[in-house]
Short mmCIF file of C-alpha atoms in Angstrom, two decimals:
data_model
loop_
_atom_site.label_atom_id
_atom_site.label_comp_id
_atom_site.label_asym_id
_atom_site.label_seq_id
_atom_site.Cartn_x
_atom_site.Cartn_y
_atom_site.Cartn_z
CA TYR A 1 13.24 14.21 7.03
CA MET A 2 10.59 13.46 9.66
CA ASP A 3 13.29 11.83 11.77
CA ARG A 4 15.61 14.80 11.26
CA ASP A 5 13.00 17.34 12.31
CA GLU A 6 11.92 15.31 15.35
CA VAL A 7 15.51 14.78 16.50
CA ALA A 8 16.17 18.49 16.07
CA ASN A 9 13.08 19.32 18.09
CA ILE A 10 14.04 16.99 20.97
CA LEU A 11 17.67 18.18 21.06
CA LYS A 12 16.68 21.84 20.54
CA LEU A 13 18.97 22.15 17.53
CA ASP A 14 18.47 23.64 14.10
CA PRO A 15 17.53 20.91 11.57
CA SER A 16 20.63 21.82 9.55
CA GLN A 17 22.71 20.45 12.45
CA ILE A 18 21.15 17.00 12.12
CA ARG A 19 22.02 14.45 9.46
CA ILE A 20 20.01 11.26 8.98
CA VAL A 21 21.34 8.43 6.81
CA PRO A 22 19.00 5.41 6.87
CA THR A 23 20.13 1.81 6.72
CA ALA A 24 18.46 -0.97 4.78
CA CYS A 25 15.22 -2.15 6.34
CA GLY A 26 13.44 -5.39 5.54
CA GLY A 27 9.87 -4.21 5.96
CA GLY A 28 8.09 -1.31 7.63
CA PHE A 29 4.34 -2.08 7.45
CA GLY A 30 3.62 1.07 9.49
CA GLY A 31 5.94 0.19 12.37
CA LYS A 32 8.83 2.32 11.14
CA LEU A 33 6.62 5.40 11.18
CA ASP A 34 7.09 5.52 14.94
CA LEU A 35 9.60 8.30 15.68
CA SER A 36 10.09 7.49 19.37
CA VAL A 37 13.39 5.60 19.07
CA GLN A 38 15.52 7.84 16.87
CA PRO A 39 15.46 10.94 19.11
CA LEU A 40 16.34 8.81 22.15
CA ILE A 41 19.32 7.30 20.35
CA ALA A 42 20.42 10.78 19.29
CA LEU A 43 20.07 12.07 22.84
CA ALA A 44 22.16 9.20 24.21
CA ALA A 45 24.85 9.82 21.58
CA TRP A 46 24.79 13.55 22.38
CA LEU A 47 25.22 12.98 26.12
CA THR A 48 27.83 10.22 25.93
CA GLY A 49 29.78 11.39 22.90
CA GLN A 50 29.80 7.78 21.72
CA PRO A 51 28.05 5.86 18.94
CA VAL A 52 24.78 4.45 20.29
CA ALA A 53 22.58 1.63 19.04
CA CYS A 54 19.19 0.47 20.25
CA VAL A 55 18.25 -3.18 19.83
CA TYR A 56 14.90 -4.49 21.07
CA THR A 57 14.50 -7.99 22.41
CA ARG A 58 11.45 -9.77 21.06
CA PRO A 59 9.36 -9.09 24.21
CA GLU A 60 10.39 -5.41 24.13
CA SER A 61 9.49 -5.17 20.46
CA MET A 62 6.11 -6.81 21.04
CA MET A 63 5.42 -4.45 23.93
CA ALA A 64 6.62 -1.18 22.39
CA SER A 65 5.62 -1.40 18.72
CA THR A 66 2.32 -0.03 17.45
CA LYS A 67 -0.51 -2.46 16.68
CA ARG A 68 -3.21 -2.49 14.02
CA HIS A 69 -6.19 -0.49 15.30
CA PRO A 70 -8.81 -2.72 16.94
CA ALA A 71 -12.09 -1.75 15.31
CA HIS A 72 -15.82 -2.16 15.80
CA ILE A 73 -17.70 -1.46 12.58
CA GLU A 74 -21.45 -1.36 12.05
CA ALA A 75 -22.66 -1.30 8.45
CA ARG A 76 -25.91 -1.36 6.51
CA PHE A 77 -26.04 -1.67 2.72
CA SER A 78 -29.12 -1.72 0.50
CA ALA A 79 -29.64 -2.73 -3.12
CA ASP A 80 -32.56 -2.89 -5.54
CA ALA A 81 -33.93 -6.11 -6.98
CA SER A 82 -31.31 -6.10 -9.75
CA GLY A 83 -28.50 -5.98 -7.22
CA ARG A 84 -27.50 -2.35 -7.75
CA LEU A 85 -26.44 -0.63 -4.55
CA GLN A 86 -28.70 2.17 -3.37
CA ALA A 87 -27.32 3.26 0.00
CA ALA A 88 -24.60 2.56 2.55
CA VAL A 89 -24.39 3.56 6.20
CA VAL A 90 -21.16 2.78 8.06
CA ASP A 91 -20.03 3.70 11.57
CA ALA A 92 -16.43 2.72 12.36
CA VAL A 93 -14.96 3.04 15.85
CA PHE A 94 -11.22 2.56 16.35
CA ASN A 95 -9.22 1.99 19.52
CA THR A 96 -6.09 4.12 19.09
CA GLY A 97 -4.63 3.25 22.50
CA ALA A 98 -2.89 5.51 24.97
CA TYR A 99 -1.82 8.14 22.40
CA ALA A 100 -3.47 9.64 19.34
CA SER A 101 -0.68 8.22 17.17
CA TRP A 102 -2.21 7.54 13.73
CA GLY A 103 -5.76 7.46 15.05
CA PRO A 104 -6.88 10.72 13.39
CA THR A 105 -5.46 9.58 10.05
CA VAL A 106 -7.23 6.23 10.26
CA ALA A 107 -10.49 7.89 11.31
CA ASN A 108 -10.24 10.22 8.29
CA ARG A 109 -9.28 7.58 5.72
CA VAL A 110 -11.80 4.89 6.61
CA PRO A 111 -15.03 6.87 5.89
CA VAL A 112 -13.76 7.56 2.36
CA HIS A 113 -13.23 3.84 1.74
CA ALA A 114 -16.12 2.45 3.79
CA THR A 115 -18.43 1.83 0.82
CA GLY A 116 -15.83 -0.36 -0.87
CA PRO A 117 -14.87 0.08 -4.55
CA TYR A 118 -18.49 0.40 -5.60
CA TYR A 119 -20.77 3.11 -6.91
CA VAL A 120 -23.25 4.00 -4.16
CA PRO A 121 -25.54 7.02 -4.74
CA ASN A 122 -26.46 7.60 -1.09
CA VAL A 123 -23.78 7.37 1.60
CA ALA A 124 -23.39 8.23 5.28
CA THR A 125 -20.07 7.14 6.80
CA LEU A 126 -18.35 8.05 10.03
CA GLY A 127 -14.96 7.23 11.50
CA ARG A 128 -13.95 7.81 15.11
CA ALA A 129 -10.81 7.00 17.08
CA TYR A 130 -10.82 6.88 20.87
CA LEU A 131 -8.02 7.12 23.40
CA THR A 132 -7.89 4.13 25.78
CA ASN A 133 -5.48 2.63 28.28
CA GLU A 134 -4.50 -0.06 25.79
CA PRO A 135 -1.45 -0.42 23.49
CA VAL A 136 -0.74 2.36 21.00
CA ALA A 137 -2.18 1.63 17.56
CA GLY A 138 -0.52 2.50 14.26
CA ALA A 139 -1.08 2.56 10.52
CA PHE A 140 0.12 -1.02 9.93
CA ARG A 141 -0.29 -1.48 6.20
CA GLY A 142 -3.65 0.02 5.40
CA PHE A 143 -4.62 2.83 7.80
CA GLY A 144 -7.82 1.04 8.88
CA VAL A 145 -8.93 0.13 5.36
CA PRO A 146 -8.35 -3.64 5.89
CA GLN A 147 -10.79 -3.49 8.79
CA ALA A 148 -13.33 -1.57 6.70
CA ALA A 149 -12.94 -4.00 3.79
CA ILE A 150 -14.02 -6.91 5.97
CA ALA A 151 -17.23 -5.00 6.73
CA HIS A 152 -18.11 -3.86 3.22
CA GLU A 153 -17.33 -7.22 1.65
CA THR A 154 -19.50 -8.98 4.23
CA MET A 155 -22.29 -6.62 3.20
CA MET A 156 -21.82 -7.59 -0.46
CA ASP A 157 -22.01 -11.29 0.43
CA ASP A 158 -25.15 -10.61 2.51
CA LEU A 159 -26.82 -8.84 -0.41
CA ALA A 160 -25.85 -11.58 -2.86
CA GLU A 161 -27.36 -14.18 -0.55
CA ARG A 162 -30.58 -12.21 -0.05
CA LEU A 163 -30.99 -11.60 -3.78
CA GLY A 164 -29.91 -15.07 -4.88
CA MET A 165 -27.07 -13.59 -6.95
CA ASP A 166 -23.59 -14.83 -7.63
CA ARG A 167 -21.11 -13.04 -5.35
CA LEU A 168 -18.79 -12.16 -8.21
CA VAL A 169 -21.64 -10.87 -10.39
CA ILE A 170 -22.98 -8.45 -7.76
CA ARG A 171 -19.53 -7.00 -7.30
CA ARG A 172 -18.98 -6.53 -11.00
CA ARG A 173 -22.39 -4.89 -11.38
CA ASN A 174 -21.52 -2.25 -8.79
CA ALA A 175 -17.80 -1.82 -9.49
CA LEU A 176 -16.64 1.78 -9.82
CA ARG A 177 -15.92 2.80 -13.38
CA ALA A 178 -14.27 5.83 -14.96
CA GLY A 179 -16.75 8.69 -15.15
CA GLN A 180 -18.57 7.74 -11.95
CA THR A 181 -18.38 9.67 -8.68
CA THR A 182 -17.32 8.43 -5.27
CA ALA A 183 -19.00 9.12 -1.94
CA THR A 184 -16.87 12.27 -1.60
CA GLY A 185 -18.20 13.64 -4.89
CA GLN A 186 -14.94 12.96 -6.74
CA LYS A 187 -15.35 12.06 -10.39
CA LEU A 188 -12.96 9.28 -11.33
CA GLU A 189 -11.40 10.32 -14.62
CA ALA A 190 -9.21 7.33 -15.40
CA SER A 191 -7.43 4.20 -14.13
CA CYS A 192 -10.39 2.33 -12.63
CA GLY A 193 -9.46 -1.27 -13.32
CA LEU A 194 -11.75 -3.12 -10.91
CA VAL A 195 -14.03 -4.52 -13.62
CA ALA A 196 -10.97 -5.89 -15.42
CA CYS A 197 -9.74 -7.41 -12.14
CA ILE A 198 -13.08 -9.14 -11.55
CA ASP A 199 -13.28 -10.34 -15.15
CA ALA A 200 -9.80 -11.85 -14.78
CA LEU A 201 -11.17 -14.04 -11.98
CA ALA A 202 -14.44 -15.04 -13.62
CA GLN A 203 -13.48 -18.38 -15.21
CA LYS A 204 -11.32 -19.38 -12.25
CA TRP A 205 -14.19 -18.47 -9.91
CA LYS A 206 -16.65 -20.77 -11.69
CA ALA A 207 -14.13 -23.61 -11.85
CA ALA A 208 -13.35 -23.24 -8.12
CA LEU A 209 -17.05 -23.28 -7.20
CA ASP A 210 -17.57 -26.44 -9.24
CA ALA A 211 -14.51 -28.09 -7.66
CA ALA A 212 -15.67 -27.20 -4.14
CA ALA A 213 -19.13 -28.60 -4.81
CA ALA A 214 -17.67 -31.85 -6.12
CA PHE A 215 -15.39 -32.18 -3.10
CA ASN A 216 -18.16 -31.44 -0.60
CA ALA A 217 -20.44 -34.04 -2.16
CA THR A 218 -18.22 -36.84 -0.86
CA ALA A 219 -16.25 -35.36 2.07
CA ALA A 220 -17.33 -36.32 5.58
CA HIS A 221 -15.57 -34.05 8.07
CA THR A 222 -14.16 -31.33 5.86
CA ARG A 223 -15.71 -28.73 3.60
CA ARG A 224 -14.26 -26.53 0.90
CA GLY A 225 -15.36 -23.03 0.13
CA VAL A 226 -14.59 -20.17 -2.25
CA GLY A 227 -14.67 -16.47 -1.39
CA ILE A 228 -14.04 -13.20 -3.16
CA GLY A 229 -12.89 -9.84 -1.83
CA CYS A 230 -12.55 -6.52 -3.64
CA MET A 231 -10.85 -3.33 -2.52
CA TRP A 232 -9.86 0.18 -3.45
CA TYR A 233 -7.18 2.28 -1.83
CA GLY A 234 -6.39 5.97 -2.13
CA ILE A 235 -2.72 6.45 -2.94
CA GLY A 236 -1.04 8.98 -0.66
CA ASN A 237 -2.14 11.20 2.19
CA THR A 238 -5.84 11.89 2.66
CA ALA A 239 -6.84 15.34 1.34
CA LEU A 240 -3.45 16.81 2.26
CA SER A 241 -0.47 18.21 0.41
CA ASN A 242 1.79 15.26 -0.27
CA PRO A 243 4.86 16.44 -2.20
CA SER A 244 8.06 14.69 -3.17
CA SER A 245 11.24 16.19 -4.63
CA MET A 246 14.05 14.38 -6.43
CA ARG A 247 17.41 15.39 -7.87
CA VAL A 248 19.67 13.84 -10.51
CA GLY A 249 23.01 15.17 -11.72
CA LEU A 250 25.66 14.45 -14.35
CA GLY A 251 29.23 14.66 -13.03
CA ARG A 252 32.48 15.64 -14.76
CA ASP A 253 33.50 11.98 -14.68
CA GLY A 254 30.52 10.94 -16.78
CA VAL A 255 28.66 9.30 -13.89
CA VAL A 256 25.01 10.19 -13.36
CA THR A 257 24.10 10.44 -9.68
CA PHE A 258 20.51 9.92 -8.60
CA TYR A 259 19.82 11.56 -5.24
CA ASN A 260 16.90 9.43 -4.05
CA GLY A 261 15.23 10.71 -0.88
CA CYS A 262 12.89 7.72 -0.48
CA ALA A 263 13.29 5.56 2.59
CA ASP A 264 13.25 2.02 1.22
CA ILE A 265 11.52 -0.03 3.91
CA GLY A 266 11.36 -3.20 1.86
CA GLN A 267 9.13 -2.05 -0.99
CA GLY A 268 11.95 -1.76 -3.52
CA THR A 269 12.12 1.97 -4.26
CA THR A 270 15.90 1.68 -4.56
CA THR A 271 15.31 -0.16 -7.82
CA THR A 272 12.06 1.28 -9.17
CA MET A 273 12.96 4.95 -8.73
CA LEU A 274 16.21 4.33 -10.59
CA GLN A 275 14.32 2.58 -13.38
CA VAL A 276 12.03 5.58 -13.73
CA VAL A 277 14.74 8.25 -13.72
CA ALA A 278 16.98 6.31 -16.11
CA ASP A 279 14.10 5.90 -18.54
CA ALA A 280 13.28 9.61 -18.32
CA VAL A 281 16.89 10.69 -18.95
CA GLY A 282 17.37 8.18 -21.74
CA LEU A 283 20.47 6.48 -20.34
CA PRO A 284 20.96 2.89 -19.08
CA MET A 285 20.73 2.17 -15.35
CA SER A 286 24.39 1.13 -15.45
CA ALA A 287 25.34 4.79 -16.02
CA PHE A 288 23.90 5.76 -12.63
CA ARG A 289 24.97 5.61 -9.04
CA THR A 290 22.43 6.18 -6.27
CA VAL A 291 22.59 8.17 -3.07
CA MET A 292 19.75 6.97 -0.83
CA GLY A 293 17.87 8.95 1.79
CA ASP A 294 20.71 11.16 3.08
CA THR A 295 19.20 14.39 4.41
CA ASP A 296 22.41 16.30 3.62
CA LEU A 297 22.42 15.18 -0.01
CA THR A 298 18.89 14.27 -1.08
CA LEU A 299 15.74 16.34 -1.25
CA ASP A 300 12.66 15.56 0.81
CA ALA A 301 10.75 12.75 -0.88
CA GLY A 302 8.19 12.50 1.89
CA LYS A 303 7.56 9.57 4.16
CA SER A 304 7.34 5.97 2.97
CA SER A 305 3.73 5.31 3.88
CA ALA A 306 0.25 5.32 2.34
CA SER A 307 1.63 3.39 -0.68
CA ARG A 308 2.72 6.78 -2.04
CA GLN A 309 6.32 6.39 -3.15
CA ALA A 310 5.82 4.65 -6.51
CA PHE A 311 3.21 7.22 -7.54
CA VAL A 312 4.41 10.44 -5.90
CA SER A 313 8.18 10.01 -5.73
CA GLY A 314 8.11 8.03 -8.95
CA LYS A 315 6.57 11.02 -10.69
CA ALA A 316 9.09 13.37 -9.05
CA SER A 317 11.87 11.07 -10.30
CA GLU A 318 10.41 11.10 -13.79
CA LEU A 319 10.22 14.90 -13.77
CA ALA A 320 13.81 15.15 -12.47
CA GLY A 321 15.01 12.86 -15.24
CA ARG A 322 13.16 14.87 -17.86
CA ASP A 323 14.60 18.09 -16.45
CA LEU A 324 18.15 16.72 -16.67
CA ARG A 325 17.53 15.50 -20.21
CA ARG A 326 16.15 18.91 -21.23
CA ARG A 327 19.21 20.67 -19.83
CA ILE A 328 21.56 18.24 -21.58
CA LEU A 329 19.84 18.84 -24.91
CA GLU A 330 20.07 22.60 -24.37
CA LEU A 331 23.77 22.23 -23.59
CA ALA A 332 24.28 20.29 -26.82
CA ASP A 333 21.91 22.49 -28.84
CA ALA A 334 20.01 19.33 -29.77
CA ALA A 335 16.32 18.62 -30.24
CA GLU A 336 14.00 15.69 -29.58
CA PRO A 337 14.01 12.95 -30.52
CA ALA A 338 17.66 12.55 -29.52
CA THR A 339 19.78 9.72 -28.17
CA LEU A 340 22.29 10.08 -25.33
CA SER A 341 25.30 7.95 -24.52
CA LEU A 342 28.30 8.27 -22.22
CA GLN A 343 31.84 7.13 -22.90
CA GLY A 344 33.81 8.08 -19.84
CA TRP A 345 33.74 11.88 -19.53
CA ARG A 346 32.47 12.27 -23.10
CA LEU A 347 28.75 12.84 -23.57
CA HIS A 348 27.43 11.93 -27.01
CA VAL A 349 24.16 13.56 -28.12
CA THR A 350 22.68 12.59 -31.47
CA ASP A 351 19.62 14.08 -33.16
CA ALA A 352 18.45 14.58 -36.73
CA ARG A 353 21.29 17.06 -37.37
CA GLY A 354 24.03 14.65 -36.33
CA GLU A 355 26.17 13.90 -33.30
CA ARG A 356 27.68 16.33 -30.79
CA VAL A 357 30.33 15.29 -28.28
CA ILE A 358 30.70 17.26 -25.05
CA ASP A 359 33.85 16.98 -22.95
CA LEU A 360 32.39 17.10 -19.43
CA THR A 361 35.77 17.89 -17.86
CA THR A 362 35.65 21.33 -19.43
CA LEU A 363 32.47 22.28 -17.56
CA ASP A 364 32.33 23.90 -14.13
CA PRO A 365 30.92 21.61 -11.38
CA ASP A 366 28.57 22.65 -8.58
CA GLU A 367 29.10 21.86 -4.91
CA ARG A 368 28.06 18.23 -5.52
CA GLY A 369 30.44 17.81 -8.46
CA ASN A 370 27.70 17.92 -11.07
CA VAL A 371 27.98 19.90 -14.28
CA VAL A 372 24.32 19.47 -15.22
CA GLU A 373 21.49 18.83 -12.79
CA GLY A 374 17.76 18.14 -12.97
CA VAL A 375 15.16 18.53 -10.23
CA GLY A 376 11.60 17.27 -10.12
CA ARG A 377 8.77 17.94 -7.69
CA PHE A 378 5.31 16.41 -7.64
CA ASP A 379 2.39 17.02 -5.31
CA PRO A 380 -0.76 15.04 -6.21
CA PRO A 381 -3.75 17.28 -6.94
CA THR A 382 -6.12 16.85 -3.99
CA THR A 383 -8.53 19.08 -2.11
CA PRO A 384 -9.57 19.12 1.55
CA LEU A 385 -12.89 17.52 2.43
CA ASP A 386 -15.60 19.99 3.44
CA GLU A 387 -18.01 19.65 6.35
CA HIS A 388 -20.09 17.22 4.28
CA GLY A 389 -17.09 15.05 3.41
CA GLN A 390 -16.97 16.30 -0.17
CA GLY A 391 -13.72 16.85 -2.00
CA ILE A 392 -10.85 15.06 -3.73
CA PRO A 393 -9.00 13.11 -1.04
CA TYR A 394 -6.68 11.23 -3.42
CA ALA A 395 -5.44 11.81 -6.94
CA THR A 396 -5.64 8.11 -7.82
CA TYR A 397 -6.77 4.78 -6.40
CA GLY A 398 -5.51 1.22 -6.56
CA PHE A 399 -8.10 -1.51 -7.21
CA ALA A 400 -8.03 -5.27 -6.71
CA ALA A 401 -10.10 -8.44 -6.59
CA GLN A 402 -8.88 -11.59 -4.89
CA MET A 403 -10.35 -15.08 -4.77
CA ALA A 404 -9.58 -17.55 -1.98
CA GLU A 405 -10.19 -21.30 -1.76
CA VAL A 406 -10.17 -22.86 1.71
CA GLU A 407 -10.66 -26.21 3.37
CA VAL A 408 -12.28 -26.29 6.81
CA ASP A 409 -12.08 -29.19 9.28
CA LEU A 410 -15.56 -29.15 10.80
CA ASP A 411 -14.50 -31.14 13.87
CA LEU A 412 -11.46 -29.02 14.73
CA GLY A 413 -12.44 -25.60 13.37
CA THR A 414 -9.13 -25.29 11.52
CA VAL A 415 -8.87 -23.52 8.18
CA LYS A 416 -6.34 -24.24 5.44
CA VAL A 417 -6.10 -21.69 2.64
CA LEU A 418 -5.45 -23.74 -0.48
CA ARG A 419 -5.21 -21.11 -3.19
CA VAL A 420 -5.45 -17.37 -3.73
CA VAL A 421 -5.83 -15.71 -7.12
CA ALA A 422 -5.04 -12.01 -6.91
CA ALA A 423 -5.87 -9.55 -9.70
CA HIS A 424 -4.53 -6.03 -9.03
CA ASP A 425 -4.86 -2.85 -11.04
CA VAL A 426 -1.47 -1.21 -10.46
CA GLY A 427 -1.68 1.35 -13.25
CA ARG A 428 1.56 0.09 -14.71
CA ALA A 429 3.90 -2.49 -13.24
CA LEU A 430 7.23 -0.65 -13.27
CA ASN A 431 8.93 -3.78 -11.96
CA PRO A 432 6.60 -6.78 -12.32
CA GLN A 433 8.74 -9.02 -10.11
CA GLN A 434 8.61 -6.53 -7.24
CA VAL A 435 4.86 -6.03 -7.73
CA GLU A 436 4.35 -9.78 -7.50
CA GLY A 437 6.50 -9.86 -4.37
CA GLN A 438 4.36 -7.17 -2.77
CA ILE A 439 1.20 -9.15 -3.57
CA HIS A 440 2.64 -12.36 -2.11
CA GLY A 441 3.68 -10.52 1.05
CA GLY A 442 0.29 -8.83 1.34
CA ILE A 443 -1.50 -12.17 1.04
CA ALA A 444 0.71 -13.63 3.79
CA GLN A 445 -0.12 -10.76 6.12
CA GLY A 446 -3.79 -10.86 5.17
CA LEU A 447 -3.89 -14.57 5.96
CA GLY A 448 -2.40 -13.84 9.39
CA LEU A 449 -4.96 -11.09 10.05
CA ALA A 450 -7.82 -13.38 9.04
CA LEU A 451 -6.82 -16.59 10.81
CA MET A 452 -4.17 -16.35 13.49
CA GLU A 453 -2.62 -13.02 14.54
CA GLU A 454 -4.06 -11.86 17.86
CA TYR A 455 -2.22 -9.58 20.29
CA LEU A 456 -3.21 -9.78 23.96
CA ALA A 457 -1.78 -6.91 25.98
CA GLY A 458 0.40 -8.11 28.83
CA LYS A 459 0.48 -11.68 27.56
CA THR A 460 1.78 -11.73 24.00
CA GLU A 461 5.56 -11.37 24.03
CA ASN A 462 6.95 -13.87 21.55
CA LEU A 463 6.31 -15.60 18.23
CA HIS A 464 5.24 -18.78 20.00
CA ASP A 465 2.13 -17.23 21.49
CA TYR A 466 1.63 -14.74 18.65
CA LEU A 467 1.29 -16.87 15.54
CA ILE A 468 2.23 -15.59 12.10
CA PRO A 469 1.99 -17.53 8.83
CA THR A 470 4.90 -19.78 7.97
CA VAL A 471 5.75 -21.36 4.64
CA GLY A 472 3.53 -24.30 5.63
CA ASP A 473 0.51 -22.02 5.93
CA MET A 474 0.92 -20.30 2.59
CA PRO A 475 -1.44 -21.17 -0.26
CA VAL A 476 -0.70 -21.49 -3.93
CA ILE A 477 -0.74 -17.90 -5.21
CA GLU A 478 -1.54 -16.75 -8.72
CA THR A 479 -1.06 -13.07 -9.50
CA ILE A 480 -2.71 -11.23 -12.38
CA LEU A 481 -1.46 -7.72 -13.11
CA ILE A 482 -4.03 -5.35 -14.58
CA GLU A 483 -2.50 -2.21 -16.07
CA ASP A 484 -5.19 0.46 -16.38
CA ARG A 485 -2.71 3.31 -16.63
CA GLU A 486 -2.89 6.39 -14.43
CA PRO A 487 -2.14 9.51 -16.53
CA LEU A 488 -0.53 11.31 -13.59
CA GLY A 489 1.74 8.44 -12.57
CA PRO A 490 5.28 7.68 -13.76
CA GLY A 491 4.72 5.70 -16.92
CA GLY A 492 1.14 5.20 -15.72
CA ALA A 493 2.04 3.58 -12.37
CA LYS A 494 0.07 3.80 -9.10
CA GLY A 495 0.96 1.69 -6.06
CA VAL A 496 0.47 -1.77 -4.58
CA GLY A 497 2.11 -1.79 -1.14
CA GLU A 498 -0.99 -1.67 1.07
CA PRO A 499 -3.56 -2.75 -1.56
CA ALA A 500 -1.89 -6.18 -1.71
CA LEU A 501 -3.11 -6.99 1.82
CA ILE A 502 -6.61 -5.50 1.91
CA PRO A 503 -8.77 -7.97 -0.11
CA THR A 504 -7.22 -11.13 1.36
CA PRO A 505 -9.06 -11.33 4.72
CA PRO A 506 -12.56 -10.75 3.27
CA ALA A 507 -11.90 -13.33 0.54
CA ILE A 508 -10.87 -15.89 3.17
CA LEU A 509 -13.85 -15.06 5.40
CA GLY A 510 -16.19 -15.37 2.43
CA ALA A 511 -14.71 -18.77 1.63
CA ILE A 512 -15.21 -19.93 5.23
CA ARG A 513 -18.84 -18.80 5.03
CA HIS A 514 -19.31 -20.65 1.74
CA ALA A 515 -17.82 -23.82 3.24
CA THR A 516 -19.57 -23.79 6.62
CA GLY A 517 -22.44 -21.32 6.51
CA VAL A 518 -20.85 -19.36 9.37
CA ARG A 519 -21.01 -15.59 8.90
CA VAL A 520 -17.78 -14.49 10.54
CA THR A 521 -17.90 -11.14 12.35
CA ARG A 522 -14.63 -11.27 14.31
CA VAL A 523 -11.02 -11.85 13.33
CA PRO A 524 -8.82 -13.70 13.71
CA VAL A 525 -10.94 -16.78 13.08
CA LEU A 526 -9.19 -18.96 15.64
CA PRO A 527 -10.13 -22.67 15.58
CA HIS A 528 -12.03 -22.64 18.88
CA ARG A 529 -14.11 -19.68 17.73
CA LEU A 530 -14.96 -21.22 14.37
CA HIS A 531 -15.75 -24.59 15.95
CA ALA A 532 -18.11 -22.93 18.44
CA ALA A 533 -19.81 -21.04 15.61
CA ILE A 534 -20.22 -24.24 13.56
CA VAL A 535 -21.77 -26.03 16.55
CA ALA A 536 -24.09 -23.09 17.24
CA LEU A 537 -25.20 -23.00 13.59
CA ARG A 538 -25.97 -26.73 13.64
CA GLN A 539 -28.00 -26.40 16.82
CA SER A 540 -30.03 -23.50 15.46
CA SER A 541 -30.89 -25.20 12.18
#
């Protein structure tokens, strides 16, 4: 729908004259939020009267696509002698490039998250984005929160070191819990699974520390370290209306059509939304066909960003399914609990009073061929932030704790990530396999952010100079799904798309610090930078 409205604006046409039908996309990560290409393709097709495609070469893609916001973050955290946080002051400056792009959104989201997933009674946070003559920056899987997480997790490691506390213990002591308030004054009512995430790591954490100590006692040129990173992430837009609408209909032929307006950019909404709506209707997924993201046929489900689709569109899908089920029961004069089944064009409805069979061919269809239809709409309950930053920016939050084990070559400055254990509170895992896939992908991207991905304007134009993790760089990954259910979500679900990435870099940086003593303040930690820091640390000690 964003594409449709932007194309209509550029071509000076009414939106009803534009139809957008998306194709399958392997992964968006913020890049597909850029609306610059679609209107140009439409304009070329309009002028030539021919089908038009736009294909970037790799150098063109590297040049034109948005980048993660470069950030400079200054932070100060304080704690009492028991390790309980007392105050946090964070000032985050973001380079949004030559256009505002997603700069205002990043600058708004980061101050909310800057304290990390911890209870802090006194907070002053600020986010700013500046226009520069550098490449345009975008959301890129996290809207600035990955950058902020590196800062707040470094603060937690600093405090643990000063106080002589275990790094996992200090995080657990300060972890947000249900009933506590955030820096924006929002009381968290439910689904705060960070303590459970940390507890899931506890035994593995101790075993990893012992193993690293044993290895380091005999190793000459290499050192092993263990780090931990925690995160929270507000699901959906920040303090803004964020609705999604879904439609599902039963046709005269006995086929249920799910009109799914989500743009699936690799996160798997094609499957999960269908799971949700089928469960709500009470029919098997095999009874459904899906129409995906067609602006002439589907309702507006909102954009696929901010990890919102599972929570927001999932709830809209659940409500649409329930609405269809309610209408079917009314049609059959049946009551809950009832079972539904389809045999061709015959709908069987069974409740305590017996079975009714409805011949669907006798019913009048609507313009879409449906004889019964359900619609659902969900807009998460949020409020704008006032001049003091107080309000309810998000209806729910994802939480996670990740542990990383690394091996550092002290002579070369190279880092090998050996293992990552990732515990994520997802509310409810609607599709555990897809959730695990999201976590694996997030860890891969987080590893790249921490250790190798660096874009140099005017120089980086290929995947030889711009390194990304390959299969040889990937660690052993263990995922632990924590299901602290969210009452507002579909079946209790929240989201995991962006949260999967956020705790990985700070966990890796903490492990490097544990192995070498180097307090990393810049990413990526390229070998020459780490080697120089190791040498400098040796010379100063």
